């Protein structure tokens, strides 16, 4: 009695090739989807090539063995498990349909039963084997289909779950309006972001045409339709523009359309992603406005302004004033560096300073630097400033240069003149000093002999001679006075270190020294507490003494009243010495400060006319000014300033 086991062994050992051939023919005639897919994917070339035949033969041999040793069901389970865990290369777990399994098993069964008549001797044997095999197949098929269902259900649930998750995610996104539209532009879904941005609730907008989101202008121009068209044709469209909320308010939007297709590549609709970027646009616009503003400032300021790249030191910006200064158009300068335009020595100097600025990350000030331009050599006062990025790394170098050529020339000329003036002044003073000093000697001789003449021969000669002798004595006295004054004048410039001077003390002392004159003239000298100043004590004493002396000397018929005061104004002290004397006609206000200039006769008001010129020199030595305000017969007020130190 032959059993299933014997049949299976017979198939495996003797008829495997025939079985394989029948099996493949069967599968080929049955149009099984999974088989088609395997071919489509290129996993096998076609059912009838040698490799496929060999592969099929191997797997049939394995199958027959499993039936023979009773492991068929467990093997089926094991291989399905592999597939359920997605471990079968090439075919995904959701790609097999239960009907595929049924068809394959059917093909297998048919091929096997086809060879049964060759093996059995009696119909009784055939029935037993057929029943047994059917039983096995049913079991295997049920197991497989059950597993398949289980797996596919799982997959389906997972898919649903992830779809739901995605839907929820989209639903809750607040910053983006994400929604679907039909191919002809009607709203199909709505998320929270869409509600926020566009202001419509889902039930108000579902089914509406997208033109409600557009401005009237855009609607007139047919923009909603053309956007749909472009997105449909290209599969994608990103655009920006004004869109309208439910309340009519406009916002600047960034919009991305993505076309969605079904399996047959037919357009199913679009997903639309809209973002409100009004704020970003506003700040971009603001930035543009600021940039334009800065540009116009840069272009119109009279100083040269340039920007260099921190790495290459190439010019990346240049303003009009810079073009004018160098005589080179901007277009020729940009992208080049100093070595392309200036003599090597200058270019090395400029770039050396640039590198210093960029490595110290600090401003460098170059008060004077020569630069050879197309218009000749100019002198610049330049400031170089590092421009850093947000992480503190220098990216640019900003340079601002003022053309100081004219100023520099004027300064040099002034220095030259001042130097010249100082030289001639010193020479003059030396001359005055030497002259007056050396004149004293012969003068002493003259005056002593004239005095000798006077004492010996007065009244021994005639009247005329007496008079001549008097003149000569007088003249020599006067000459001595003049020479002494001149000496005094030239001494003012002898430099002595400055010190703090208590003016109240100085005035007290002067009052003490001039006691005789004060008593004789009956003068009243008044002053309050005076400030301290920084200067040459002897000279300042002499200054006040001269002014007070004059105030007493040039008194009228009244008793002299002399008021000394001080006032602090604009960083200076203004001192005043006022009297009630004879006054000075306005036209002489300047003349009186010139050396040897006097307004009154020597008989009534003795003097050499040097006092005020000494005063002027003293005040100027202290960096101040002196002037007089006066009215004849009423009195004079002398003012001078000294800096507050
Ligand atoms: P001196 O006093 O030796 O004449 P100064 O240089 O001191 O020389 O003064 C020049 C002239 O200015 C005087 O001769 C006088 O005419 C006039 N002067 C100076 N101080 C006064 C004053 N306080 N009031 C009126 N005239 C004055």
XYZ file of C-alpha atoms and ligand atoms in Angstrom:
672
model
C 0.000 0.000 0.000
C 1.604 3.261 -1.139
C 1.345 6.282 1.151
C 1.583 10.084 0.693
C 5.097 9.850 2.031
C 6.063 7.429 -0.744
C 4.436 9.710 -3.364
C 6.253 12.747 -2.126
C 9.573 10.883 -2.151
C 8.802 9.666 -5.696
C 8.104 13.251 -6.794
C 11.261 14.577 -5.209
C 13.622 11.855 -6.308
C 12.284 10.946 -9.703
C 9.924 13.579 -11.072
C 11.158 16.889 -9.653
C 11.904 18.382 -13.052
C 8.508 17.371 -14.457
C 6.759 18.701 -11.366
C 8.599 22.003 -11.635
C 7.719 22.325 -15.285
C 4.009 21.663 -14.660
C 4.008 24.020 -11.700
C 5.601 26.881 -13.629
C 3.279 26.360 -16.580
C 0.333 26.480 -14.225
C 1.467 29.647 -12.500
C 2.141 31.208 -15.867
C -1.374 30.484 -17.027
C -3.018 31.793 -13.848
C -2.037 35.474 -13.911
C -1.196 35.707 -10.180
C -0.678 39.346 -9.034
C 2.230 38.620 -6.677
C 4.059 36.773 -9.436
C 3.622 39.707 -11.768
C 4.967 42.048 -9.126
C 8.001 39.874 -8.551
C 8.734 40.067 -12.264
C 8.027 43.812 -12.367
C 10.433 44.393 -9.551
C 13.052 42.472 -11.479
C 13.464 39.867 -8.762
C 13.164 37.265 -11.537
C 13.427 37.967 -15.249
C 10.638 35.700 -16.384
C 9.012 32.491 -15.265
C 10.643 30.373 -17.917
C 14.320 31.129 -17.627
C 16.815 28.714 -16.211
C 17.454 30.489 -12.903
C 13.784 30.687 -12.067
C 13.418 27.032 -12.956
C 16.291 26.087 -10.702
C 14.966 28.255 -7.858
C 11.482 26.825 -8.176
C 12.868 23.339 -8.290
C 14.823 23.909 -5.051
C 11.842 25.315 -3.248
C 9.621 22.454 -4.418
C 12.233 19.957 -3.218
C 12.209 21.661 0.149
C 8.435 21.613 0.230
C 8.323 17.925 -0.633
C 10.833 17.117 2.087
C 8.749 19.033 4.624
C 5.703 17.024 3.669
C 7.755 13.855 3.868
C 9.116 14.516 7.345
C 5.890 16.100 8.678
C 7.338 19.651 9.098
C 5.252 21.247 6.371
C 2.964 23.291 8.642
C 5.707 24.498 10.920
C 7.824 25.417 7.885
C 4.919 27.352 6.380
C 4.492 29.178 9.654
C 8.209 29.961 9.901
C 8.471 31.363 6.397
C 5.301 33.430 6.795
C 6.658 34.754 10.076
C 9.794 35.929 8.354
C 7.654 37.739 5.849
C 5.342 39.161 8.523
C 8.386 40.652 10.224
C 9.265 42.225 6.919
C 12.425 40.165 6.662
C 11.837 38.801 3.160
C 13.900 40.925 0.833
C 12.064 42.502 -2.060
C 8.442 41.949 -1.089
C 6.800 44.052 1.607
C 4.414 42.479 4.078
C 1.493 44.415 2.709
C 2.182 43.410 -0.861
C 0.801 39.858 -0.629
C -2.922 39.318 -0.820
C -4.649 36.173 0.546
C -5.812 35.393 -2.969
C -2.164 35.201 -4.053
C -1.587 32.419 -1.530
C -4.728 30.559 -2.555
C -3.711 30.701 -6.214
C -0.153 29.573 -5.583
C -1.270 26.673 -3.438
C -3.810 25.765 -6.106
C -1.111 25.765 -8.820
C 1.102 23.618 -6.640
C -1.669 21.181 -5.856
C -2.667 20.881 -9.533
C 0.939 20.183 -10.565
C 1.303 17.536 -7.882
C -1.995 15.814 -8.651
C -1.068 15.826 -12.332
C 1.663 13.313 -11.559
C -0.414 11.195 -9.175
C -1.768 8.783 -11.871
C 1.831 7.907 -12.844
C 2.492 6.801 -9.282
C -0.571 4.954 -7.958
C -1.753 1.538 -9.075
C -5.314 1.635 -7.716
C -7.945 4.303 -7.355
C -8.176 3.420 -3.665
C -4.552 4.461 -3.219
C -5.196 7.620 -5.238
C -8.106 8.632 -3.035
C -6.174 8.103 0.212
C -3.195 10.120 -1.010
C -5.416 12.844 -2.450
C -7.356 13.161 0.794
C -4.227 13.258 2.878
C -2.604 15.869 0.628
C -5.782 17.945 0.501
C -5.916 17.822 4.292
C -2.355 19.018 4.550
C -2.909 21.766 1.992
C -6.061 22.977 3.680
C -4.220 23.167 6.972
C -1.263 24.989 5.426
C -3.510 27.307 3.487
C -5.636 28.125 6.512
C -2.577 28.774 8.616
C -1.139 31.003 5.957
C -4.324 32.919 5.352
C -4.944 33.378 9.037
C -1.476 34.752 9.514
C -1.883 36.919 6.496
C -5.079 38.401 7.811
C -3.544 38.994 11.168
C -0.575 40.743 9.672
C -2.662 42.787 7.295
C -5.020 43.873 10.019
C -2.093 44.948 12.091
C -0.718 46.901 9.175
C -4.030 48.510 8.529
C -4.389 49.585 12.143
C -0.910 50.978 12.192
C -1.641 52.882 9.026
C -4.857 54.241 10.450
C -3.085 55.194 13.606
C -0.365 57.051 11.760
C -2.893 58.721 9.485
C -4.795 59.844 12.541
C -1.603 61.044 14.154
C -0.713 62.976 11.047
C -4.210 64.429 10.837
C -4.039 65.532 14.473
C -0.607 66.955 13.969
C -1.704 68.950 10.973
C -4.847 69.948 12.796
C -2.913 71.425 15.686
C -0.294 73.332 13.787
C -1.010 76.960 14.542
C 1.542 78.857 12.519
C 0.814 77.262 9.179
C -2.473 77.033 7.395
C -2.439 73.502 6.039
C -5.380 72.365 3.991
C -6.385 70.341 0.992
C -8.131 71.627 -2.064
C -9.764 69.832 -4.922
C -8.194 69.943 -8.399
C -10.537 72.829 -9.221
C -9.656 74.777 -6.092
C -12.351 74.034 -3.486
C -11.385 73.718 0.146
C -11.479 70.128 1.402
C -9.868 70.237 4.840
C -8.982 72.891 7.399
C -6.547 73.031 10.317
C -6.176 75.267 13.343
C -3.432 77.267 11.654
C -5.740 77.974 8.731
C -8.400 79.133 11.142
C -5.885 81.387 12.909
C -4.375 82.864 9.818
C -7.393 83.185 7.587
C -10.043 83.700 10.258
C -12.602 81.169 8.926
C -13.964 78.247 10.946
C -13.913 74.896 9.139
C -17.676 74.798 8.597
C -17.632 78.269 7.049
C -14.993 77.507 4.487
C -15.189 73.815 3.531
C -16.353 73.572 -0.065
C -15.610 77.248 -0.863
C -13.488 78.285 -3.818
C -9.965 79.521 -2.957
C -10.444 82.957 -4.514
C -11.896 84.138 -1.157
C -8.304 84.215 0.084
C -7.133 86.528 -2.685
C -7.278 90.309 -3.152
C -9.716 91.738 -5.674
C -6.843 92.764 -7.893
C -5.436 89.252 -7.937
C -8.879 87.806 -8.602
C -9.300 90.151 -11.569
C -5.913 89.108 -12.885
C -6.911 85.449 -12.549
C -4.093 84.658 -10.143
C -6.004 81.911 -8.209
C -6.565 79.995 -11.424
C -3.078 80.501 -12.807
C -1.560 79.328 -9.498
C -3.641 76.149 -9.644
C -2.603 75.619 -13.225
C 1.109 76.043 -12.576
C 0.986 73.830 -9.475
C -0.928 71.186 -11.418
C 1.579 71.217 -14.266
C 4.780 71.402 -12.227
C 3.564 69.428 -9.230
C 4.744 72.262 -7.025
C 4.489 76.035 -6.633
C 5.952 78.365 -4.056
C 4.838 81.974 -4.157
C 4.494 85.097 -2.016
C 1.850 87.768 -2.077
C -0.923 89.647 -0.315
C -3.765 87.468 0.910
C -6.996 88.458 2.640
C -8.389 87.299 5.993
C -12.081 86.823 6.665
C -12.250 90.306 8.257
C -10.814 91.866 5.099
C -7.407 92.471 6.619
C -4.481 91.827 4.307
C -1.383 89.852 5.213
C 1.769 88.980 3.310
C 1.838 85.239 2.765
C 4.265 82.576 1.711
C 2.330 79.801 -0.030
C 3.385 76.337 -1.120
C 1.143 74.241 -3.337
C 1.884 70.544 -3.736
C -0.088 68.553 -6.261
C -1.421 65.167 -5.113
C -1.968 62.297 -7.544
C -3.739 58.943 -7.292
C -2.241 55.576 -8.362
C -3.197 56.241 -11.931
C -1.239 59.521 -11.863
C -4.442 61.466 -12.002
C -4.516 64.831 -10.140
C -6.404 64.269 -6.879
C -6.032 67.793 -5.555
C -3.480 69.993 -3.794
C -2.139 70.448 -0.364
C -1.683 74.124 0.438
C 0.641 75.473 3.054
C 0.250 79.150 3.902
C 2.374 81.156 6.306
C 1.726 84.712 7.475
C 5.090 86.436 7.003
C 3.885 90.031 7.219
C 6.234 90.709 10.118
C 9.234 89.246 8.339
C 8.350 91.198 5.228
C 7.930 94.323 7.312
C 11.329 93.890 8.892
C 12.830 93.063 5.516
C 11.222 96.231 4.143
C 12.433 98.219 7.141
C 15.907 96.853 6.636
C 15.765 97.834 2.998
C 14.645 101.326 3.968
C 17.443 101.621 6.523
C 19.908 100.384 3.923
C 18.670 102.912 1.395
C 18.910 105.619 3.996
C 22.444 104.588 4.943
C 23.338 104.433 1.280
C 22.205 107.960 0.668
C 24.038 109.153 3.779
C 27.188 107.390 2.644
C 26.931 108.687 -0.878
C 26.394 112.260 0.197
C 28.802 112.770 3.051
C 31.846 114.755 1.989
C 34.331 112.296 3.489
C 35.652 109.231 1.720
C 33.984 106.104 3.098
C 35.079 102.624 2.083
C 34.493 99.078 3.216
C 37.002 96.303 2.746
C 36.525 92.566 3.039
C 38.295 91.450 6.239
C 40.004 88.481 4.538
C 41.147 89.769 1.164
C 41.125 93.490 2.035
C 39.435 94.023 -1.311
C 37.117 97.030 -1.568
C 33.477 96.025 -1.325
C 32.040 99.527 -1.003
C 33.121 102.970 -1.972
C 31.268 106.269 -1.830
C 31.171 109.208 -4.217
C 33.478 111.371 -2.123
C 36.032 108.529 -2.284
C 35.753 108.323 -6.066
C 36.275 112.065 -6.320
C 39.233 112.039 -3.967
C 41.079 109.215 -5.707
C 39.969 110.230 -9.185
C 39.090 106.593 -9.881
C 35.558 105.370 -10.661
C 33.932 103.025 -8.157
C 33.635 100.232 -10.707
C 37.415 100.102 -11.063
C 37.950 100.040 -7.308
C 35.503 97.367 -6.201
C 36.979 93.898 -5.897
C 40.539 95.271 -5.913
C 42.873 96.233 -3.098
C 45.355 98.937 -2.169
C 48.235 97.227 -3.962
C 46.358 97.617 -7.244
C 46.307 101.408 -6.977
C 48.979 102.859 -4.732
C 52.781 102.814 -4.591
C 54.004 99.760 -2.685
C 55.193 101.702 0.333
C 51.798 103.387 0.766
C 49.826 100.212 0.099
C 51.947 98.359 2.679
C 51.266 101.121 5.186
C 47.495 101.032 4.559
C 47.175 97.262 4.731
C 49.438 97.155 7.797
C 46.991 99.452 9.587
C 44.048 97.354 8.308
C 45.557 94.186 9.744
C 46.195 95.939 13.055
C 42.543 97.044 13.251
C 41.308 93.546 12.452
C 43.587 91.816 14.936
C 43.088 94.277 17.809
C 39.369 94.567 17.019
C 39.692 98.215 17.912
C 39.425 101.526 16.097
C 42.665 102.950 14.755
C 43.047 106.675 14.175
C 45.651 107.859 11.693
C 45.832 111.658 12.003
C 47.847 112.144 8.819
C 48.685 109.790 6.005
C 49.845 110.672 2.495
C 48.055 109.096 -0.445
C 49.001 109.380 -4.108
C 45.825 109.842 -6.116
C 45.188 110.568 -9.776
C 44.864 114.198 -8.677
C 48.276 114.220 -7.001
C 49.340 113.654 -3.411
C 46.728 114.293 -0.742
C 46.827 113.990 3.032
C 44.135 112.089 4.884
C 42.953 111.829 8.438
C 41.641 108.277 8.538
C 39.723 106.201 11.017
C 39.564 102.459 10.550
C 36.907 100.457 12.318
C 36.455 96.671 12.481
C 32.960 95.414 11.639
C 32.171 92.192 13.499
C 29.601 89.494 12.885
C 27.289 88.248 15.636
C 29.940 85.861 16.932
C 32.448 88.669 17.267
C 34.532 87.731 14.270
C 35.666 90.612 12.003
C 34.057 90.441 8.567
C 34.620 93.922 7.212
C 36.781 96.937 7.762
C 35.144 100.341 7.597
C 37.311 103.309 6.714
C 36.436 106.988 6.921
C 38.938 109.478 5.546
C 38.887 113.234 5.636
C 41.014 115.104 3.142
C 43.082 117.354 5.401
C 45.524 118.517 2.733
C 44.414 122.168 2.816
C 44.181 122.214 6.575
C 47.605 120.635 6.821
C 49.092 123.214 4.432
C 47.488 126.062 6.366
C 48.768 124.628 9.627
C 52.270 124.246 8.254
C 52.179 127.812 6.929
C 50.914 129.088 10.273
C 53.616 127.176 12.094
C 56.199 128.627 9.757
C 54.912 132.173 10.275
C 54.622 131.770 14.034
C 58.118 130.434 14.154
C 59.314 133.376 12.059
C 57.450 135.837 14.255
C 58.816 134.307 17.401
C 62.296 134.486 15.999
C 61.995 138.158 15.043
C 60.267 138.964 18.340
C 63.018 137.340 20.324
C 65.566 139.169 18.241
C 63.758 142.437 18.849
C 63.500 141.873 22.561
C 67.131 140.916 22.747
C 67.926 144.032 20.824
C 65.778 146.190 23.121
C 67.334 144.630 26.162
C 70.893 144.911 24.921
C 70.320 148.397 23.610
C 68.734 149.713 26.782
C 71.274 147.930 28.928
C 74.232 149.200 26.896
C 72.756 152.679 26.557
C 72.682 153.006 30.344
C 76.455 153.199 30.566
C 77.059 156.212 28.200
C 73.876 157.776 29.583
C 75.226 157.588 33.108
C 78.375 159.372 31.892
C 76.363 162.054 30.089
C 74.025 162.666 33.003
C 76.758 162.742 35.638
C 78.768 165.267 33.599
C 75.695 167.356 32.896
C 74.931 167.330 36.636
C 78.565 168.298 37.307
C 78.170 171.148 34.839
C 75.003 172.219 36.599
C 76.517 172.232 40.078
C 79.783 173.965 39.038
C 78.737 176.453 36.384
C 75.128 177.316 37.209
C 74.822 181.055 37.648
C 78.412 181.539 36.441
C 77.460 181.711 32.804
C 74.606 183.708 31.350
C 70.829 183.101 31.631
C 70.712 181.081 28.395
C 73.411 178.762 29.611
C 71.484 178.132 32.829
C 68.436 177.232 30.787
C 70.447 174.923 28.466
C 71.949 173.144 31.423
C 68.458 172.578 32.917
C 67.242 171.153 29.597
C 70.196 168.820 29.412
C 69.680 167.578 32.994
C 66.002 167.071 32.329
C 66.628 165.295 29.068
C 69.091 162.895 30.553
C 66.720 162.113 33.442
C 63.953 161.469 31.006
C 66.170 159.300 28.880
C 67.040 157.230 31.923
C 63.352 156.784 32.642
C 62.702 155.711 29.072
C 65.558 153.276 29.031
C 64.465 151.811 32.358
C 60.918 151.379 31.059
C 62.222 149.719 27.959
C 64.262 147.326 30.068
C 61.227 146.576 32.167
C 59.176 145.936 29.014
C 61.676 143.513 27.557
C 61.869 141.660 30.865
C 58.185 140.655 30.734
C 59.026 137.819 28.383
C 61.639 136.296 30.630
C 60.017 132.956 31.321
C 59.422 132.104 34.941
C 57.391 129.083 36.079
C 53.733 129.788 36.863
C 52.337 129.277 40.347
C 49.088 129.703 42.225
C 48.552 133.344 43.124
C 46.311 134.612 45.862
C 45.138 137.888 44.326
C 43.685 139.265 47.555
C 47.164 139.026 49.088
C 48.686 140.610 45.995
C 46.321 143.603 46.184
C 46.882 143.994 49.920
C 50.598 144.160 49.262
C 50.219 146.691 46.449
C 48.129 148.901 48.714
C 50.888 148.695 51.259
C 53.649 149.509 48.736
C 51.730 152.449 47.241
C 50.820 153.878 50.617
C 52.455 157.241 49.938
C 50.689 157.823 46.620
C 47.374 156.700 48.094
C 47.645 159.076 50.978
C 48.813 161.915 48.774
C 45.884 161.469 46.329
C 43.336 160.555 48.999
C 42.374 157.527 46.883
C 39.901 154.901 48.020
C 40.711 151.447 46.696
C 38.050 148.772 47.185
C 37.888 145.087 46.302
C 36.199 141.980 47.673
C 37.805 138.579 48.120
C 39.597 137.875 44.844
C 39.980 134.429 43.209
C 43.184 132.424 42.952
C 44.790 132.320 39.544
C 47.682 130.456 38.009
C 50.449 132.688 36.697
C 53.635 134.673 37.249
C 53.254 136.422 40.616
C 55.653 139.272 39.917
C 54.083 140.095 36.542
C 50.505 139.933 37.853
C 51.515 142.236 40.728
C 53.052 144.642 38.234
C 49.877 144.531 36.092
C 47.598 145.555 38.957
C 50.116 148.104 40.191
C 50.283 149.819 36.775
C 46.490 149.960 36.444
C 45.972 151.221 39.992
C 48.843 153.699 39.523
C 47.260 155.068 36.341
C 43.855 155.292 37.994
C 45.349 157.477 40.692
C 47.572 159.448 38.273
C 44.892 160.303 35.749
C 42.427 161.560 38.317
C 40.477 164.694 37.710
C 39.506 167.145 40.355
C 37.726 164.505 42.411
C 39.268 162.158 44.926
C 40.045 158.900 43.129
C 37.682 156.032 43.803
C 39.105 152.791 42.482
C 37.038 149.621 42.380
C 38.648 146.303 41.574
C 36.420 143.380 40.697
C 36.344 139.919 39.187
C 33.720 137.837 37.404
C 33.796 134.275 36.109
C 32.422 133.745 32.604
C 32.900 131.058 29.918
C 35.897 129.490 31.613
C 37.665 132.803 32.208
C 37.999 135.352 34.940
C 37.265 138.902 33.813
C 39.059 141.363 36.100
C 38.241 145.038 36.161
C 39.933 148.146 37.519
C 37.508 151.098 37.418
C 38.197 154.723 38.284
C 36.397 158.054 38.294
C 39.258 159.914 36.590
C 39.653 161.977 33.442
C 38.669 159.179 31.075
C 39.906 158.401 27.569
C 38.304 159.494 24.289
C 36.927 156.483 22.472
C 39.200 156.843 19.447
C 42.279 156.270 21.642
C 41.037 153.064 23.262
C 43.487 150.945 21.259
C 46.299 153.434 20.863
C 47.006 153.722 24.603
C 48.240 150.095 24.686
C 50.953 150.830 22.133
C 54.418 151.403 23.494
C 55.327 155.062 24.258
C 51.843 156.279 23.339
C 50.464 158.937 25.678
C 47.507 161.231 25.489
C 48.352 163.899 28.033
C 51.128 166.412 28.567
C 54.147 165.381 30.551
C 53.967 168.420 32.805
C 50.620 167.529 34.273
C 50.803 163.744 34.014
C 54.385 162.459 34.077
C 55.166 159.106 32.518
C 56.816 157.340 29.619
C 53.782 155.749 27.919
C 55.045 152.242 28.490
C 52.875 151.139 31.448
C 49.848 149.925 29.477
C 51.969 148.222 26.838
C 53.615 146.266 29.636
C 50.113 145.440 30.987
C 49.111 144.150 27.549
C 52.182 142.017 27.298
C 51.636 140.534 30.778
C 47.991 139.693 30.038
C 48.906 138.108 26.713
C 51.628 136.085 28.359
C 48.859 134.611 30.529
C 46.735 133.873 27.444
C 44.249 136.716 28.008
C 43.050 139.997 26.475
C 42.992 143.570 27.788
C 40.744 146.451 26.795
C 39.303 149.699 28.110
C 35.807 151.125 28.302
C 35.760 154.789 29.132
C 33.989 158.115 28.949
C 35.979 161.361 29.179
C 35.461 163.217 32.497
C 33.541 160.267 33.969
C 36.171 157.605 34.378
C 37.701 154.531 32.831
C 37.239 150.825 33.299
C 40.146 148.578 32.366
C 39.275 144.907 31.818
C 41.459 141.879 31.330
C 40.851 138.145 31.192
C 42.790 135.252 32.667
C 41.860 131.617 31.995
C 40.399 129.598 34.836
C 42.831 126.698 35.213
P 51.935 156.582 31.097
O 51.054 156.337 32.251
O 53.350 156.424 31.391
O 51.579 157.767 30.324
P 50.599 154.319 30.058
O 50.999 153.393 28.982
O 50.380 153.756 31.391
O 51.673 155.432 30.083
O 49.315 155.057 29.569
C 49.211 155.557 28.293
C 48.234 156.667 28.233
O 46.910 156.208 28.458
C 48.408 157.684 29.331
O 49.366 158.614 28.969
C 47.039 158.261 29.454
O 46.841 159.271 28.509
C 46.126 157.135 29.146
N 45.631 156.505 30.418
C 46.112 155.399 31.011
N 45.404 155.078 32.095
C 44.435 156.003 32.212
C 43.366 156.221 33.125
N 43.154 155.411 34.177
N 42.529 157.286 32.910
C 42.720 158.079 31.837
N 43.719 157.944 30.957
C 44.566 156.915 31.115
